Short mmCIF file of C-alpha atoms in Angstrom, two decimals:
data_model
loop_
_atom_site.label_atom_id
_atom_site.label_comp_id
_atom_site.label_asym_id
_atom_site.label_seq_id
_atom_site.Cartn_x
_atom_site.Cartn_y
_atom_site.Cartn_z
CA UNK L 1 0.00 0.03 0.01
CA UNK L 2 1.67 3.21 -1.18
CA UNK L 3 0.92 6.71 0.01
CA UNK L 4 -0.98 7.94 3.04
CA UNK L 5 -4.07 5.93 2.31
CA UNK L 6 -6.23 3.22 3.64
CA UNK L 7 -8.35 0.48 2.10
CA UNK L 8 -11.84 -0.30 3.19
CA UNK L 9 -12.68 -3.97 3.46
CA UNK L 10 -16.03 -4.69 1.72
CA UNK L 11 -18.89 -6.00 3.85
CA UNK L 12 -19.94 -9.63 3.40
CA UNK L 13 -23.00 -11.58 4.37
CA UNK L 14 -21.24 -14.81 5.34
CA UNK L 15 -20.41 -13.88 8.91
CA UNK L 16 -16.77 -13.01 8.17
CA UNK L 17 -17.32 -9.30 8.96
CA UNK L 18 -18.58 -10.19 12.39
CA UNK L 19 -15.69 -12.52 13.00
CA UNK L 20 -13.25 -9.83 11.88
CA UNK L 21 -14.89 -7.28 14.19
CA UNK L 22 -14.57 -9.75 17.09
CA UNK L 23 -10.97 -10.38 16.32
CA UNK L 24 -10.27 -6.60 16.12
CA UNK L 25 -11.89 -6.13 19.50
CA UNK L 26 -9.69 -8.83 20.99
CA UNK L 27 -6.60 -7.18 19.62
CA UNK L 28 -7.63 -3.81 20.99
CA UNK L 29 -8.36 -5.29 24.44
CA UNK L 30 -5.00 -6.96 24.43
CA UNK L 31 -3.19 -3.76 23.48
CA UNK L 32 -5.25 -1.72 25.93
CA UNK L 33 -4.53 -4.02 28.85
CA UNK L 34 -0.86 -4.33 28.03
CA UNK L 35 -0.40 -0.60 27.71
CA UNK L 36 -2.24 0.20 31.00
CA UNK L 37 -0.33 -2.47 32.97
CA UNK L 38 2.97 -1.26 31.61
CA UNK L 39 2.29 2.48 32.10
CA UNK L 40 0.67 2.16 35.50
CA UNK L 41 3.85 0.50 36.71
CA UNK L 42 6.33 2.96 35.23
CA UNK L 43 4.59 6.38 34.98
CA UNK L 44 5.20 7.62 38.48
CA UNK L 45 5.12 11.14 39.85
CA UNK L 46 8.88 11.15 40.18
CA UNK L 47 9.23 10.25 36.46
CA UNK L 48 6.92 13.13 35.51
CA UNK L 49 8.88 15.59 37.63
CA UNK L 50 12.21 14.56 36.18
CA UNK L 51 10.90 14.52 32.64
CA UNK L 52 9.48 18.01 32.96
CA UNK L 53 12.89 19.11 34.27
CA UNK L 54 14.40 18.03 30.94
CA UNK L 55 15.57 14.51 31.74
CA UNK L 56 14.92 11.93 28.99
CA UNK L 57 13.23 8.81 30.56
CA UNK L 58 15.55 6.37 28.80
CA UNK L 59 14.56 3.38 30.92
CA UNK L 60 10.83 3.96 30.21
CA UNK L 61 11.51 4.29 26.49
CA UNK L 62 13.56 1.06 26.37
CA UNK L 63 10.80 -0.74 28.18
CA UNK L 64 8.24 0.61 25.68
CA UNK L 65 10.38 -0.58 22.81
CA UNK L 66 10.80 -4.02 24.40
CA UNK L 67 7.03 -4.25 24.60
CA UNK L 68 6.73 -3.35 20.90
CA UNK L 69 4.36 -0.46 21.52
CA UNK L 70 6.14 1.81 18.98
CA UNK L 71 5.55 -0.78 16.20
CA UNK L 72 1.86 -1.42 16.93
CA UNK L 73 0.68 -0.15 13.55
CA UNK L 74 3.53 -1.55 11.43
CA UNK L 75 2.78 -4.61 9.24
CA UNK L 76 4.29 -7.92 10.30
CA UNK L 77 6.38 -8.18 7.14
CA UNK L 78 8.16 -5.00 8.17
CA UNK L 79 8.75 -6.26 11.66
CA UNK L 80 5.68 -4.80 13.42
CA UNK L 81 2.74 -6.15 15.28
CA UNK L 82 0.47 -6.05 12.16
CA UNK L 83 -2.44 -4.23 13.82
CA UNK L 84 -4.44 -1.45 12.19
CA UNK L 85 -3.93 2.20 13.13
CA UNK L 86 -7.41 2.23 14.62
CA UNK L 87 -6.33 -0.62 16.93
CA UNK L 88 -3.24 1.32 17.95
CA UNK L 89 -5.53 4.14 19.01
CA UNK L 90 -5.95 2.45 22.38
CA UNK L 91 -2.25 3.01 22.95
CA UNK L 92 -2.73 6.71 22.19
CA UNK L 93 -5.64 6.76 24.64
CA UNK L 94 -3.48 5.16 27.27
CA UNK L 95 -0.73 7.73 26.68
CA UNK L 96 -3.24 10.47 27.47
CA UNK L 97 -4.59 8.68 30.53
CA UNK L 98 -1.15 8.23 32.07
CA UNK L 99 0.33 11.56 30.78
CA UNK L 100 3.26 9.66 29.33
CA UNK L 101 6.38 11.91 29.00
CA UNK L 102 7.53 10.17 25.77
CA UNK L 103 7.03 10.64 22.03
CA UNK L 104 5.33 7.27 21.88
CA UNK L 105 2.33 8.52 19.88
CA UNK L 106 4.55 10.40 17.43
CA UNK L 107 6.69 7.31 16.97
CA UNK L 108 3.66 5.15 16.32
CA UNK L 109 2.47 7.67 13.72
CA UNK L 110 5.89 8.05 12.20
CA UNK L 111 6.46 4.35 11.82
CA UNK L 112 2.94 3.95 10.36
CA UNK L 113 3.72 6.63 7.73
CA UNK L 114 7.00 4.93 6.89
CA UNK L 115 5.15 1.60 6.55
CA UNK L 116 2.61 3.18 4.22
CA UNK L 117 5.49 4.18 1.98
CA UNK L 118 6.89 0.64 2.14
CA UNK L 119 9.86 1.66 4.36
CA UNK L 120 11.11 -0.23 7.37
CA UNK L 121 10.39 1.28 10.79
CA UNK L 122 12.88 3.43 12.67
CA UNK L 123 14.86 2.05 15.54
CA UNK L 124 14.51 4.99 17.89
CA UNK L 125 12.07 7.72 18.98
CA UNK L 126 10.59 9.80 16.11
CA UNK L 127 9.37 13.29 15.66
CA UNK L 128 6.85 14.22 12.94
CA UNK L 129 6.65 17.42 10.97
CA UNK L 130 5.10 19.72 10.06
CA UNK L 131 2.35 19.96 12.69
CA UNK L 132 0.81 23.32 11.70
CA UNK L 133 -1.26 24.32 8.69
CA UNK L 134 0.68 26.36 6.16
CA UNK L 135 4.11 24.97 7.01
CA UNK L 136 5.86 22.83 4.42
CA UNK L 137 9.32 21.43 3.92
CA UNK L 138 10.71 21.50 0.41
CA UNK L 139 12.88 19.06 -1.46
CA UNK L 140 15.42 19.89 -4.16
CA UNK L 141 17.66 17.71 -6.31
CA UNK L 142 21.16 18.28 -7.67
CA UNK L 143 24.16 16.16 -8.68
CA UNK L 144 24.76 15.22 -5.03
CA UNK L 145 21.20 13.92 -4.57
CA UNK L 146 18.08 15.05 -2.73
CA UNK L 147 18.14 17.61 0.10
CA UNK L 148 15.40 19.11 2.30
CA UNK L 149 15.05 22.69 3.42
CA UNK L 150 12.61 24.61 5.69
CA UNK L 151 11.74 25.76 9.17
CA UNK L 152 8.99 24.07 11.14
CA UNK L 153 7.67 25.18 14.53
CA UNK L 154 6.39 23.36 17.67
CA UNK L 155 7.72 19.91 16.68
CA UNK L 156 6.98 17.45 19.47
CA UNK L 157 9.99 15.87 21.15
CA UNK L 158 12.42 16.84 18.33
CA UNK L 159 15.41 17.21 20.63
CA UNK L 160 15.02 13.59 21.85
CA UNK L 161 14.26 12.02 18.45
CA UNK L 162 16.75 10.15 16.30
CA UNK L 163 14.85 11.03 13.08
CA UNK L 164 12.04 13.29 11.82
CA UNK L 165 9.42 11.79 9.57
CA UNK L 166 8.05 14.52 7.29
CA UNK L 167 5.76 15.14 4.37
CA UNK L 168 7.77 17.37 2.04
CA UNK L 169 7.13 18.88 -1.38
CA UNK L 170 9.28 18.97 -4.49
CA UNK L 171 8.75 20.70 -7.80
CA UNK L 172 5.46 20.38 -9.61
CA UNK L 173 3.71 19.86 -6.20
CA UNK L 174 5.09 16.34 -5.87
CA UNK L 175 4.85 15.20 -2.24
CA UNK L 176 7.08 12.67 -0.44
CA UNK L 177 7.37 10.88 2.89
CA UNK L 178 10.88 11.65 4.04
CA UNK L 179 12.95 10.53 7.05
CA UNK L 180 15.74 12.89 8.04
CA UNK L 181 18.31 12.67 10.82
CA UNK L 182 17.83 15.14 13.63
CA UNK L 183 21.60 15.48 13.94
CA UNK L 184 21.62 17.22 10.49
CA UNK L 185 19.21 19.97 11.63
CA UNK L 186 19.41 22.99 13.88
CA UNK L 187 17.11 22.83 16.94
CA UNK L 188 15.77 25.79 18.94
CA UNK L 189 14.43 24.34 22.20
CA UNK L 190 11.05 25.28 23.51
CA UNK L 191 8.25 23.68 25.58
CA UNK L 192 4.49 23.80 25.67
CA UNK L 193 2.45 24.73 28.76
CA UNK L 194 2.73 21.13 29.97
CA UNK L 195 6.52 21.21 29.85
CA UNK L 196 6.70 18.84 26.85
CA UNK L 197 9.41 19.57 24.30
CA UNK L 198 8.06 21.56 21.34
CA UNK L 199 11.07 22.63 19.34
CA UNK L 200 11.71 24.69 16.23
CA UNK L 201 13.62 22.71 13.65
CA UNK L 202 15.65 24.40 10.88
CA UNK L 203 16.84 22.37 7.96
CA UNK L 204 19.17 23.87 5.37
CA UNK L 205 19.69 21.56 2.40
CA UNK L 206 19.87 18.48 4.67
CA UNK L 207 20.73 15.36 2.66
CA UNK L 208 18.00 12.70 2.78
CA UNK L 209 19.62 10.01 0.71
CA UNK L 210 17.25 7.13 -0.12
CA UNK L 211 15.04 7.69 2.95
CA UNK L 212 12.13 9.10 0.93
CA UNK L 213 9.15 7.81 -1.04
CA UNK L 214 6.98 9.68 -3.50
CA UNK L 215 3.28 9.77 -2.67
CA UNK L 216 0.46 9.44 -5.23
CA UNK L 217 -0.42 12.77 -6.79
CA UNK L 218 -4.20 12.46 -6.50
CA UNK L 219 -4.39 13.62 -2.86
CA UNK L 220 -3.11 16.49 -0.62
CA UNK L 221 -0.97 14.36 1.72
CA UNK L 222 0.10 17.35 3.79
CA UNK L 223 -3.53 17.88 4.70
CA UNK L 224 -3.93 14.16 5.47
CA UNK L 225 -0.83 14.36 7.67
CA UNK L 226 -2.36 17.19 9.69
CA UNK L 227 -5.64 15.21 9.92
CA UNK L 228 -3.78 12.17 11.17
CA UNK L 229 -2.08 14.20 13.93
CA UNK L 230 -5.42 15.70 14.95
CA UNK L 231 -6.92 12.15 15.24
CA UNK L 232 -4.06 11.09 17.50
CA UNK L 233 -4.38 14.16 19.75
CA UNK L 234 -8.15 13.45 19.99
CA UNK L 235 -7.36 10.00 21.36
CA UNK L 236 -4.81 11.35 23.86
CA UNK L 237 -7.19 14.08 25.02
CA UNK L 238 -10.03 11.59 25.41
CA UNK L 239 -7.77 9.43 27.57
CA UNK L 240 -6.71 12.36 29.71
CA UNK L 241 -10.32 13.37 30.23
CA UNK L 242 -11.34 9.87 31.22
CA UNK L 243 -8.69 9.89 33.94
CA UNK L 244 -9.83 13.33 35.14
CA UNK L 245 -13.44 12.25 35.37
CA UNK L 246 -12.54 9.11 37.31
CA UNK L 247 -10.34 11.08 39.73
CA UNK L 248 -13.00 13.75 40.19
CA UNK L 249 -15.66 11.15 40.98
CA UNK L 250 -13.29 9.57 43.53
CA UNK L 251 -12.44 13.01 45.05
CA UNK L 252 -16.14 13.85 45.41
CA UNK L 253 -16.54 10.74 47.55
CA UNK L 254 -13.43 11.41 49.60
CA UNK L 255 -13.61 15.13 50.30
CA UNK L 256 -15.84 15.87 53.31
CA UNK L 257 -17.51 19.22 54.00
CA UNK L 258 -20.19 19.98 56.61
CA UNK L 259 -20.03 16.40 57.78
CA UNK L 260 -20.58 14.57 54.45
CA UNK L 261 -18.79 13.96 51.14
CA UNK L 262 -19.09 16.85 48.69
CA UNK L 263 -20.52 14.38 46.12
CA UNK L 264 -23.71 14.49 48.15
CA UNK L 265 -24.27 18.21 47.37
CA UNK L 266 -26.15 19.34 44.28
CA UNK L 267 -23.49 21.71 42.85
CA UNK L 268 -20.66 19.08 42.72
CA UNK L 269 -23.14 16.53 41.36
CA UNK L 270 -24.04 18.99 38.56
CA UNK L 271 -20.34 19.51 37.80
CA UNK L 272 -19.75 15.75 37.54
CA UNK L 273 -22.80 15.29 35.34
CA UNK L 274 -21.59 18.01 32.92
CA UNK L 275 -18.08 16.50 32.89
CA UNK L 276 -19.44 13.00 32.21
CA UNK L 277 -21.46 14.37 29.25
CA UNK L 278 -18.47 16.19 27.82
CA UNK L 279 -16.17 13.19 28.20
CA UNK L 280 -18.68 10.84 26.58
CA UNK L 281 -19.11 13.14 23.63
CA UNK L 282 -15.32 13.50 23.22
CA UNK L 283 -14.77 9.71 23.33
CA UNK L 284 -17.53 9.09 20.78
CA UNK L 285 -16.25 11.80 18.41
CA UNK L 286 -12.61 10.63 18.70
CA UNK L 287 -13.47 6.95 18.05
CA UNK L 288 -15.88 7.73 15.17
CA UNK L 289 -13.30 9.91 13.41
CA UNK L 290 -10.54 7.33 13.81
CA UNK L 291 -12.86 4.63 12.45
CA UNK L 292 -13.81 6.80 9.48
CA UNK L 293 -10.15 7.37 8.67
CA UNK L 294 -9.15 3.73 9.09
CA UNK L 295 -12.04 2.58 6.85
CA UNK L 296 -11.23 5.09 4.15
CA UNK L 297 -14.70 6.73 4.34
CA UNK L 298 -15.41 9.64 2.09
CA UNK L 299 -16.26 12.00 4.99
CA UNK L 300 -13.22 11.11 7.03
CA UNK L 301 -11.78 14.64 6.77
CA UNK L 302 -15.01 16.21 8.00
CA UNK L 303 -15.19 13.67 10.82
CA UNK L 304 -11.59 14.44 11.87
CA UNK L 305 -12.32 18.18 11.86
CA UNK L 306 -15.47 17.79 13.88
CA UNK L 307 -13.77 15.44 16.37
CA UNK L 308 -10.80 17.76 16.96
CA UNK L 309 -13.10 20.76 17.49
CA UNK L 310 -15.53 18.84 19.71
CA UNK L 311 -12.77 17.20 21.78
CA UNK L 312 -11.08 20.57 22.25
CA UNK L 313 -14.34 22.12 23.39
CA UNK L 314 -14.81 19.25 25.89
CA UNK L 315 -11.26 19.67 27.15
CA UNK L 316 -11.96 23.38 28.03
CA UNK L 317 -15.12 22.45 29.91
CA UNK L 318 -13.66 19.42 31.73
CA UNK L 319 -10.47 21.09 32.88
CA UNK L 320 -12.34 24.18 34.22
CA UNK L 321 -14.81 22.06 36.15
CA UNK L 322 -12.13 19.70 37.47
CA UNK L 323 -10.12 22.54 38.95
CA UNK L 324 -13.29 24.17 40.30
CA UNK L 325 -14.32 20.97 42.00
CA UNK L 326 -10.86 20.47 43.60
CA UNK L 327 -10.39 24.04 44.67
CA UNK L 328 -6.89 25.06 45.71
CA UNK L 329 -5.75 21.41 45.93
CA UNK L 330 -6.13 20.97 42.19
CA UNK L 331 -3.56 23.69 41.51
CA UNK L 332 -0.86 22.25 43.74
CA UNK L 333 2.15 20.62 42.12
CA UNK L 334 1.95 17.62 44.41
CA UNK L 335 -1.54 16.69 43.27
CA UNK L 336 -1.65 14.74 39.95
CA UNK L 337 -4.51 16.66 38.30
CA UNK L 338 -2.24 19.21 36.56
CA UNK L 339 -0.28 16.55 34.69
CA UNK L 340 -3.44 16.00 32.62
CA UNK L 341 -5.06 19.45 32.53
CA UNK L 342 -1.94 21.19 31.33
CA UNK L 343 -1.57 18.63 28.58
CA UNK L 344 -5.14 19.11 27.55
CA UNK L 345 -4.64 22.90 27.30
CA UNK L 346 -1.61 22.29 25.06
CA UNK L 347 -2.95 19.46 22.91
CA UNK L 348 -6.20 21.20 22.05
CA UNK L 349 -4.22 23.71 19.94
CA UNK L 350 -1.78 21.18 18.30
CA UNK L 351 -2.51 19.94 14.76
CA UNK L 352 -5.16 22.66 14.53
CA UNK L 353 -7.41 24.09 17.15
CA UNK L 354 -11.17 24.43 17.35
CA UNK L 355 -11.45 27.45 15.04
CA UNK L 356 -9.28 25.87 12.36
CA UNK L 357 -11.18 22.61 12.28
CA UNK L 358 -14.63 24.23 12.59
CA UNK L 359 -13.84 26.30 9.52
CA UNK L 360 -12.76 23.11 7.64
CA UNK L 361 -15.85 21.23 8.72
CA UNK L 362 -18.09 24.15 7.81
CA UNK L 363 -16.52 24.30 4.34
CA UNK L 364 -17.32 20.63 3.81
CA UNK L 365 -20.95 21.22 4.88
CA UNK L 366 -21.25 24.20 2.57
CA UNK L 367 -19.72 22.26 -0.38
CA UNK L 368 -22.02 19.23 0.12
CA UNK L 369 -25.17 21.38 0.40
CA UNK L 370 -28.14 21.80 2.74
CA UNK L 371 -29.92 18.73 1.42
CA UNK L 372 -27.09 16.49 2.64
CA UNK L 373 -26.56 18.22 6.01
CA UNK L 374 -28.89 16.15 8.19
CA UNK L 375 -27.65 12.88 6.80
CA UNK L 376 -24.06 13.90 7.41
CA UNK L 377 -24.88 14.97 10.94
CA UNK L 378 -26.84 11.83 11.81
CA UNK L 379 -24.28 9.42 10.43
#
């Protein structure tokens, strides 16, 4: 399979579709359980503190590699687990739940992109670029071979990556998947509000050798790349919000005021009800959009846009209510709430924020026309 594309398996009436669905659910359950067991054991408060201070959690990364999590969406013939990207979404959800201070999601996506181009997976942590609309790396060719040039902002975990997987453009709007060594670029370190590395990467005619593959010219792969990143962030944000809701429900039963748990009062109950509604909507939107992308559905782009906007909106509501419910305790560095809320504030703007994706979804609605609007909304 060449290019950033997916193939939809046709439905059958002989029961094979149901068996395939059951098998897929088993795979997801296995990945989910393995990821949560592994991350519960290793993602401690001490690890988060040291990672935010700039320390690379090498032991955690090696353990993740030994578990094969970074190869979850790579075909077996290329050395991976052979699961679909939609199955690997449970790993992305677990990363959000545990606030994992690693480029695990970026490496899963990078290796999936390399596999789509028929390239073997990378042996170390990956960064992906570009992550913002309007940015593009360019390729040029001379007697010495292909080189890549450009500046890209807010690249997740670039300083810790061995390679950057990019979508780059050559003459005549030809687009390529390219893998470039981080050592050949100039990094300007920065962080997001959660303390995660978000670096500016400058490439000046960096040689790329044979680590490139031309993509089919019938699609805008840069737009698909942005869509893919948005889908991944939706899964991470949904996972973080699920953790927050669970912690808030537990806190409401533990915190006592006026002789009884605060969960017995109407105002906290209302907060929890609103949070539960927002989290449920975010989970459904994230999963539906990932499924649409994995199945190659025609409205996958609109689904991704709606999901990123809806999940971002939910993140704003959930974080505000969670901190309101916890009061001053929720803002303390010792309490674990901020490891998730700060990531939600950062992730909602990465790979396009609500305004960007609402505009894209609105353009799709306008193009398809009013007669199709209700059917699109309902399905």
